[in-house]
C-alpha cells in the first residue's frame, strides 16, 4: 500500500504540474489574454510542430533490434486498447438521439493521447515513454482518419490516402522510424537535433494552456448537470483503462510478458480524457457540439484524479 501511495504521489505531482499549466490557460481565457483566434493558432502550432517534434526526437537514438520489437508490441497493444474502447462505446452508449450517441461513443474511443498523455509519459518515463507513446498516437491517427471519419461524417464520407498518411501524427512517426531504422541519429547535425528538442518542449505547456482556455469558455455547472455526459466520461476514465489494465495483468501472467515501460506508457494513453478532436469533428460534421465540449472539459478536469490512480496501479501491479 505504501508503494502504491508513493507511486500515486509521484504521478499526481506530475499531473499537478499539468494542472497548474491548465490554470494559466484558464486565467488567460478569463482575462481575454487569449481569444479563439490565438487559441486556434496555438493549436495549429502544437498539431503541426510541437507534437511531431517530440515524437521525432524520441526516435533519435541508435538502432536496436530489441527496441523495434518493443515498438511493434506497443503498436499492437495500442490497437487492442482502441478496440476495447470501441467495444465499450458501442455496448454502453445507446442514446436514441443519433448525434448525441455518436459524440458519446467518439469521446470514449479517442483519448487525448497527444495533448495529455505525451507530456505525462515524458515526465514519468522519459524519452522511452514518448517512444512507446508515439505508437499509440500513430494508431490513434490511423483509426481517427478512417473509422472516426466515417463514424462522424457518415457512410458517404471518403477516406483518402492524404488524410490517412499525411497527418502530423502518422508523418512524425514515419519520419522517426526512418531515422531509427536507418540508424541516422549520428548524422543529424547537432543544431537540428537541438531545434527539434526545443520545439518539442512546447508540447507540454502549450496544449495545457489551450485546454485551460477552453475550460474557461465552458459552463462547468451546466456541464456536470447534463446526465448525458456521465456514462461516456465514466467509460473513458474508468472502464476503458480498467479493462486494459486487467488485460495487461493477464499478459504478465502468461509467456507474453510485456515490459513495464511499454505497459505503463500505454496505460497513460488509454487513461487520458476525451480527445479534444471530439469537438473538432462534432463541429465539422454538425453533430452535438455542445455535448462534445462538456465531455472534453469535464473529463479533463476529472482526469487529474483518475490518471494518477491508474498509472500508479499500473506501476504497482505490473
Short mmCIF file of C-alpha atoms in Angstrom, two decimals:
data_model
loop_
_atom_site.label_atom_id
_atom_site.label_comp_id
_atom_site.label_asym_id
_atom_site.label_seq_id
_atom_site.Cartn_x
_atom_site.Cartn_y
_atom_site.Cartn_z
CA UNK A 1 0.00 0.00 0.00
CA UNK A 2 2.83 2.41 0.86
CA UNK A 3 4.45 1.78 -2.53
CA UNK A 4 1.11 2.37 -4.26
CA UNK A 5 0.65 5.65 -2.42
CA UNK A 6 4.22 6.61 -3.29
CA UNK A 7 3.62 5.88 -6.98
CA UNK A 8 0.31 7.76 -6.88
CA UNK A 9 2.02 10.74 -5.26
CA UNK A 10 4.81 10.77 -7.84
CA UNK A 11 2.41 10.66 -10.78
CA UNK A 12 -0.04 13.06 -9.12
CA UNK A 13 2.73 15.61 -8.68
CA UNK A 14 3.44 15.47 -12.42
CA UNK A 15 -0.27 15.78 -13.22
CA UNK A 16 -0.48 18.71 -10.78
CA UNK A 17 2.18 20.48 -12.84
CA UNK A 18 -0.05 20.00 -15.89
CA UNK A 19 -2.99 21.26 -13.84
CA UNK A 20 -1.06 24.46 -12.99
CA UNK A 21 -0.38 24.98 -16.69
CA UNK A 22 -4.09 24.45 -17.38
CA UNK A 23 -4.82 27.08 -14.71
CA UNK A 24 -2.64 29.54 -16.62
CA UNK A 25 -4.72 28.95 -19.75
CA UNK A 26 -7.91 29.31 -17.71
CA UNK A 27 -6.75 32.70 -16.36
CA UNK A 28 -5.67 33.80 -19.84
CA UNK A 29 -9.13 32.91 -21.14
CA UNK A 30 -10.96 34.72 -18.36
CA UNK A 31 -8.79 37.84 -18.70
CA UNK A 32 -9.06 37.81 -22.53
CA UNK A 33 -5.30 37.42 -22.99
CA UNK A 34 -6.19 34.52 -25.28
CA UNK A 35 -9.13 34.51 -27.68
CA UNK A 36 -10.42 32.00 -30.22
CA UNK A 37 -8.02 33.20 -32.92
CA UNK A 38 -4.95 32.91 -30.68
CA UNK A 39 -6.14 29.54 -29.38
CA UNK A 40 -6.55 28.20 -32.91
CA UNK A 41 -3.06 29.43 -33.81
CA UNK A 42 -1.59 27.76 -30.72
CA UNK A 43 -3.49 24.55 -31.52
CA UNK A 44 -2.02 24.52 -35.02
CA UNK A 45 1.45 25.20 -33.58
CA UNK A 46 1.11 22.13 -31.37
CA UNK A 47 -0.53 19.97 -34.03
CA UNK A 48 1.91 20.71 -36.85
CA UNK A 49 5.17 21.36 -34.99
CA UNK A 50 5.35 20.61 -31.26
CA UNK A 51 3.76 17.14 -31.16
CA UNK A 52 5.58 15.92 -34.32
CA UNK A 53 8.86 17.28 -32.90
CA UNK A 54 8.51 15.43 -29.60
CA UNK A 55 7.65 12.21 -31.47
CA UNK A 56 10.58 12.55 -33.89
CA UNK A 57 13.04 13.40 -31.09
CA UNK A 58 12.06 10.20 -29.24
CA UNK A 59 13.29 8.20 -32.27
CA UNK A 60 16.68 9.92 -32.44
CA UNK A 61 18.54 7.05 -30.83
CA UNK A 62 20.91 4.28 -32.00
CA UNK A 63 19.10 1.45 -33.76
CA UNK A 64 18.47 -1.64 -31.65
CA UNK A 65 16.51 -4.59 -32.96
CA UNK A 66 15.06 -5.17 -29.50
CA UNK A 67 13.67 -1.62 -29.43
CA UNK A 68 11.98 -2.14 -32.81
CA UNK A 69 10.32 -5.26 -31.47
CA UNK A 70 9.16 -3.32 -28.40
CA UNK A 71 7.74 -0.56 -30.60
CA UNK A 72 5.76 -3.14 -32.58
CA UNK A 73 4.48 -4.60 -29.30
CA UNK A 74 3.42 -1.11 -28.17
CA UNK A 75 1.67 -0.58 -31.52
CA UNK A 76 -0.19 -3.89 -31.15
CA UNK A 77 -1.25 -3.14 -27.56
CA UNK A 78 -2.39 0.34 -28.61
CA UNK A 79 -4.54 -1.20 -31.35
CA UNK A 80 -6.12 -3.62 -28.87
CA UNK A 81 -6.79 -0.78 -26.41
CA UNK A 82 -8.63 1.19 -29.11
CA UNK A 83 -10.68 -1.91 -29.94
CA UNK A 84 -11.56 -2.34 -26.25
CA UNK A 85 -12.68 1.30 -26.04
CA UNK A 86 -14.70 0.86 -29.23
CA UNK A 87 -16.50 -2.23 -27.92
CA UNK A 88 -17.34 -0.48 -24.64
CA UNK A 89 -18.58 2.57 -26.57
CA UNK A 90 -20.97 0.59 -28.77
CA UNK A 91 -22.22 -1.65 -25.95
CA UNK A 92 -22.80 1.06 -23.33
CA UNK A 93 -23.85 4.19 -25.25
CA UNK A 94 -27.35 3.66 -26.64
CA UNK A 95 -28.83 7.18 -26.84
CA UNK A 96 -31.84 7.43 -29.13
CA UNK A 97 -30.57 10.76 -30.48
CA UNK A 98 -28.01 9.79 -33.11
CA UNK A 99 -25.90 12.95 -32.78
CA UNK A 100 -25.59 12.60 -29.00
CA UNK A 101 -24.87 8.88 -29.34
CA UNK A 102 -22.11 9.38 -31.91
CA UNK A 103 -20.43 12.12 -29.87
CA UNK A 104 -20.52 9.99 -26.71
CA UNK A 105 -19.11 6.94 -28.48
CA UNK A 106 -16.44 9.01 -30.24
CA UNK A 107 -15.36 10.52 -26.89
CA UNK A 108 -14.91 7.04 -25.44
CA UNK A 109 -12.91 5.63 -28.35
CA UNK A 110 -10.45 8.50 -28.69
CA UNK A 111 -8.43 9.63 -25.68
CA UNK A 112 -6.37 12.81 -25.53
CA UNK A 113 -3.23 10.77 -26.20
CA UNK A 114 -1.29 13.67 -27.73
CA UNK A 115 -2.10 16.64 -25.52
CA UNK A 116 -2.39 14.91 -22.13
CA UNK A 117 -0.57 11.58 -22.44
CA UNK A 118 2.70 12.53 -24.17
CA UNK A 119 3.65 15.19 -21.59
CA UNK A 120 2.94 12.75 -18.74
CA UNK A 121 4.78 9.90 -20.47
CA UNK A 122 7.75 12.23 -20.90
CA UNK A 123 7.61 13.31 -17.25
CA UNK A 124 7.42 9.87 -15.62
CA UNK A 125 9.08 7.60 -18.20
CA UNK A 126 11.40 9.91 -20.15
CA UNK A 127 12.14 9.53 -23.87
CA UNK A 128 11.28 5.82 -23.78
CA UNK A 129 7.78 6.70 -22.63
CA UNK A 130 7.35 9.03 -25.60
CA UNK A 131 8.91 6.43 -27.93
CA UNK A 132 6.24 3.90 -26.98
CA UNK A 133 3.59 6.60 -26.64
CA UNK A 134 4.15 7.59 -30.25
CA UNK A 135 2.94 4.10 -31.23
CA UNK A 136 -0.37 4.88 -29.51
CA UNK A 137 -0.53 8.26 -31.29
CA UNK A 138 0.08 6.56 -34.65
CA UNK A 139 -2.73 4.05 -34.05
CA UNK A 140 -4.94 6.91 -32.85
CA UNK A 141 -4.40 8.84 -36.08
CA UNK A 142 -4.90 5.84 -38.35
CA UNK A 143 -8.21 4.95 -36.68
CA UNK A 144 -9.26 8.61 -36.44
CA UNK A 145 -8.86 9.26 -40.17
CA UNK A 146 -10.57 6.01 -41.19
CA UNK A 147 -13.13 4.69 -38.71
CA UNK A 148 -13.53 8.05 -36.93
CA UNK A 149 -14.01 9.94 -40.17
CA UNK A 150 -16.75 7.63 -41.48
CA UNK A 151 -18.22 7.30 -37.99
CA UNK A 152 -18.84 11.03 -37.55
CA UNK A 153 -19.18 12.03 -41.20
CA UNK A 154 -21.46 9.25 -42.34
CA UNK A 155 -21.11 6.43 -44.86
CA UNK A 156 -20.69 8.83 -47.76
CA UNK A 157 -17.52 10.32 -46.25
CA UNK A 158 -14.49 9.48 -48.37
CA UNK A 159 -11.29 8.12 -46.85
CA UNK A 160 -8.29 9.42 -48.76
CA UNK A 161 -4.65 8.41 -48.59
CA UNK A 162 -3.80 12.05 -47.95
CA UNK A 163 -5.92 12.16 -44.79
CA UNK A 164 -4.72 8.75 -43.64
CA UNK A 165 -0.97 9.11 -44.13
CA UNK A 166 -0.30 12.83 -44.44
CA UNK A 167 -1.44 13.89 -40.99
CA UNK A 168 1.06 15.17 -38.39
CA UNK A 169 0.95 12.17 -36.01
CA UNK A 170 1.49 9.48 -38.63
CA UNK A 171 4.03 11.54 -40.62
CA UNK A 172 6.10 12.23 -37.49
CA UNK A 173 6.07 8.55 -36.57
CA UNK A 174 7.12 7.54 -40.10
CA UNK A 175 9.97 10.10 -40.14
CA UNK A 176 11.05 8.98 -36.68
CA UNK A 177 11.02 5.32 -37.70
CA UNK A 178 13.10 6.08 -40.80
CA UNK A 179 15.70 7.84 -38.62
CA UNK A 180 15.67 4.96 -36.14
CA UNK A 181 15.70 2.09 -38.68
CA UNK A 182 18.47 3.65 -40.79
CA UNK A 183 20.49 4.42 -37.66
CA UNK A 184 20.75 8.06 -38.78
CA UNK A 185 20.85 9.63 -35.32
CA UNK A 186 24.60 10.25 -35.51
CA UNK A 187 24.49 12.02 -38.88
CA UNK A 188 21.76 14.53 -37.95
CA UNK A 189 23.57 17.82 -37.20
CA UNK A 190 23.52 18.83 -33.54
CA UNK A 191 21.81 22.22 -34.21
CA UNK A 192 18.92 20.43 -35.93
CA UNK A 193 18.58 17.97 -33.07
CA UNK A 194 18.60 20.84 -30.58
CA UNK A 195 15.97 22.75 -32.56
CA UNK A 196 13.71 19.67 -32.69
CA UNK A 197 14.08 19.19 -28.93
CA UNK A 198 13.30 22.85 -28.21
CA UNK A 199 10.19 22.77 -30.40
CA UNK A 200 9.16 19.50 -28.79
CA UNK A 201 9.44 21.11 -25.36
CA UNK A 202 6.43 23.25 -26.32
CA UNK A 203 4.31 20.11 -26.34
CA UNK A 204 3.85 20.20 -22.57
CA UNK A 205 2.93 23.83 -21.71
CA UNK A 206 1.09 24.95 -24.84
CA UNK A 207 -1.53 22.13 -25.03
CA UNK A 208 -2.26 22.53 -21.31
CA UNK A 209 -2.76 26.28 -21.75
CA UNK A 210 -5.12 25.59 -24.68
CA UNK A 211 -7.12 23.13 -22.57
CA UNK A 212 -7.30 25.74 -19.79
CA UNK A 213 -8.58 28.30 -22.27
CA UNK A 214 -11.39 26.00 -23.43
CA UNK A 215 -12.27 25.22 -19.83
CA UNK A 216 -12.62 28.98 -19.22
CA UNK A 217 -15.18 29.07 -22.02
CA UNK A 218 -17.18 26.16 -20.63
CA UNK A 219 -20.06 26.46 -18.19
CA UNK A 220 -18.92 23.73 -15.81
CA UNK A 221 -22.06 23.78 -13.66
CA UNK A 222 -24.21 23.36 -16.77
CA UNK A 223 -21.92 20.59 -17.98
CA UNK A 224 -21.92 18.48 -14.82
CA UNK A 225 -25.72 18.62 -14.58
CA UNK A 226 -26.09 17.15 -18.08
CA UNK A 227 -26.83 13.48 -17.41
CA UNK A 228 -25.68 12.51 -20.93
CA UNK A 229 -22.01 13.08 -20.13
CA UNK A 230 -21.55 10.74 -17.19
CA UNK A 231 -21.65 7.31 -18.82
CA UNK A 232 -19.21 8.31 -21.63
CA UNK A 233 -16.88 10.01 -19.12
CA UNK A 234 -17.03 7.09 -16.66
CA UNK A 235 -16.30 4.69 -19.51
CA UNK A 236 -13.46 6.85 -20.87
CA UNK A 237 -11.77 7.49 -17.50
CA UNK A 238 -12.54 4.28 -15.56
CA UNK A 239 -13.98 1.34 -17.51
CA UNK A 240 -11.67 1.55 -20.54
CA UNK A 241 -8.37 1.86 -18.60
CA UNK A 242 -9.58 -0.72 -16.05
CA UNK A 243 -10.31 -3.36 -18.71
CA UNK A 244 -6.99 -2.51 -20.41
CA UNK A 245 -5.12 -2.87 -17.11
CA UNK A 246 -6.73 -6.25 -16.44
CA UNK A 247 -5.70 -7.40 -19.93
CA UNK A 248 -2.09 -6.36 -19.25
CA UNK A 249 -2.18 -8.21 -15.92
CA UNK A 250 -3.27 -11.38 -17.74
CA UNK A 251 -0.49 -10.92 -20.28
CA UNK A 252 2.04 -10.51 -17.46
CA UNK A 253 0.96 -13.89 -16.06
CA UNK A 254 1.42 -15.53 -19.47
CA UNK A 255 4.54 -16.21 -21.56
CA UNK A 256 3.74 -12.96 -23.43
CA UNK A 257 5.11 -10.80 -20.61
CA UNK A 258 5.18 -7.07 -21.51
CA UNK A 259 7.99 -4.75 -20.43
CA UNK A 260 6.86 -2.42 -17.65
CA UNK A 261 7.71 0.79 -19.54
CA UNK A 262 5.58 -0.27 -22.52
CA UNK A 263 2.69 -1.27 -20.28
CA UNK A 264 2.72 1.93 -18.21
CA UNK A 265 3.10 4.12 -21.30
CA UNK A 266 0.03 2.51 -22.88
CA UNK A 267 -1.97 2.84 -19.64
CA UNK A 268 -1.12 6.57 -19.53
CA UNK A 269 -2.53 6.96 -23.05
CA UNK A 270 -5.70 4.90 -22.52
CA UNK A 271 -6.48 6.65 -19.21
CA UNK A 272 -6.35 10.13 -20.78
CA UNK A 273 -9.59 12.15 -21.04
CA UNK A 274 -11.79 12.54 -24.12
CA UNK A 275 -9.77 13.82 -27.08
CA UNK A 276 -10.08 17.48 -27.97
CA UNK A 277 -10.67 16.37 -31.57
CA UNK A 278 -14.10 15.19 -30.39
CA UNK A 279 -15.23 18.81 -30.53
CA UNK A 280 -13.42 19.45 -33.82
CA UNK A 281 -15.18 16.55 -35.57
CA UNK A 282 -18.52 17.37 -33.91
CA UNK A 283 -18.40 20.90 -35.29
CA UNK A 284 -17.17 19.78 -38.72
CA UNK A 285 -19.95 17.23 -39.22
CA UNK A 286 -22.76 19.11 -37.42
CA UNK A 287 -23.10 16.70 -34.52
CA UNK A 288 -23.87 17.71 -30.91
CA UNK A 289 -21.00 20.18 -30.44
CA UNK A 290 -22.28 21.45 -27.07
CA UNK A 291 -22.20 17.90 -25.70
CA UNK A 292 -18.68 17.36 -27.05
CA UNK A 293 -17.40 20.47 -25.24
CA UNK A 294 -18.92 19.20 -21.98
CA UNK A 295 -17.34 15.77 -22.44
CA UNK A 296 -13.88 17.17 -23.13
CA UNK A 297 -13.92 19.80 -20.37
CA UNK A 298 -15.35 17.69 -17.53
CA UNK A 299 -13.31 14.58 -18.41
CA UNK A 300 -10.16 16.72 -18.49
CA UNK A 301 -10.87 18.06 -15.00
CA UNK A 302 -11.63 14.61 -13.58
CA UNK A 303 -8.59 13.03 -15.25
CA UNK A 304 -6.41 14.99 -12.84
CA UNK A 305 -7.52 12.38 -10.28
CA UNK A 306 -8.10 9.27 -12.40
CA UNK A 307 -4.90 9.33 -14.49
CA UNK A 308 -2.52 9.25 -11.49
CA UNK A 309 -4.62 6.47 -9.96
CA UNK A 310 -4.42 4.16 -12.96
CA UNK A 311 -0.77 4.93 -13.68
CA UNK A 312 0.11 4.24 -10.03
CA UNK A 313 -1.87 0.98 -10.16
CA UNK A 314 -0.06 0.00 -13.36
CA UNK A 315 3.33 0.73 -11.80
CA UNK A 316 2.38 -1.24 -8.69
CA UNK A 317 0.71 -4.26 -10.29
CA UNK A 318 2.74 -4.71 -13.47
#
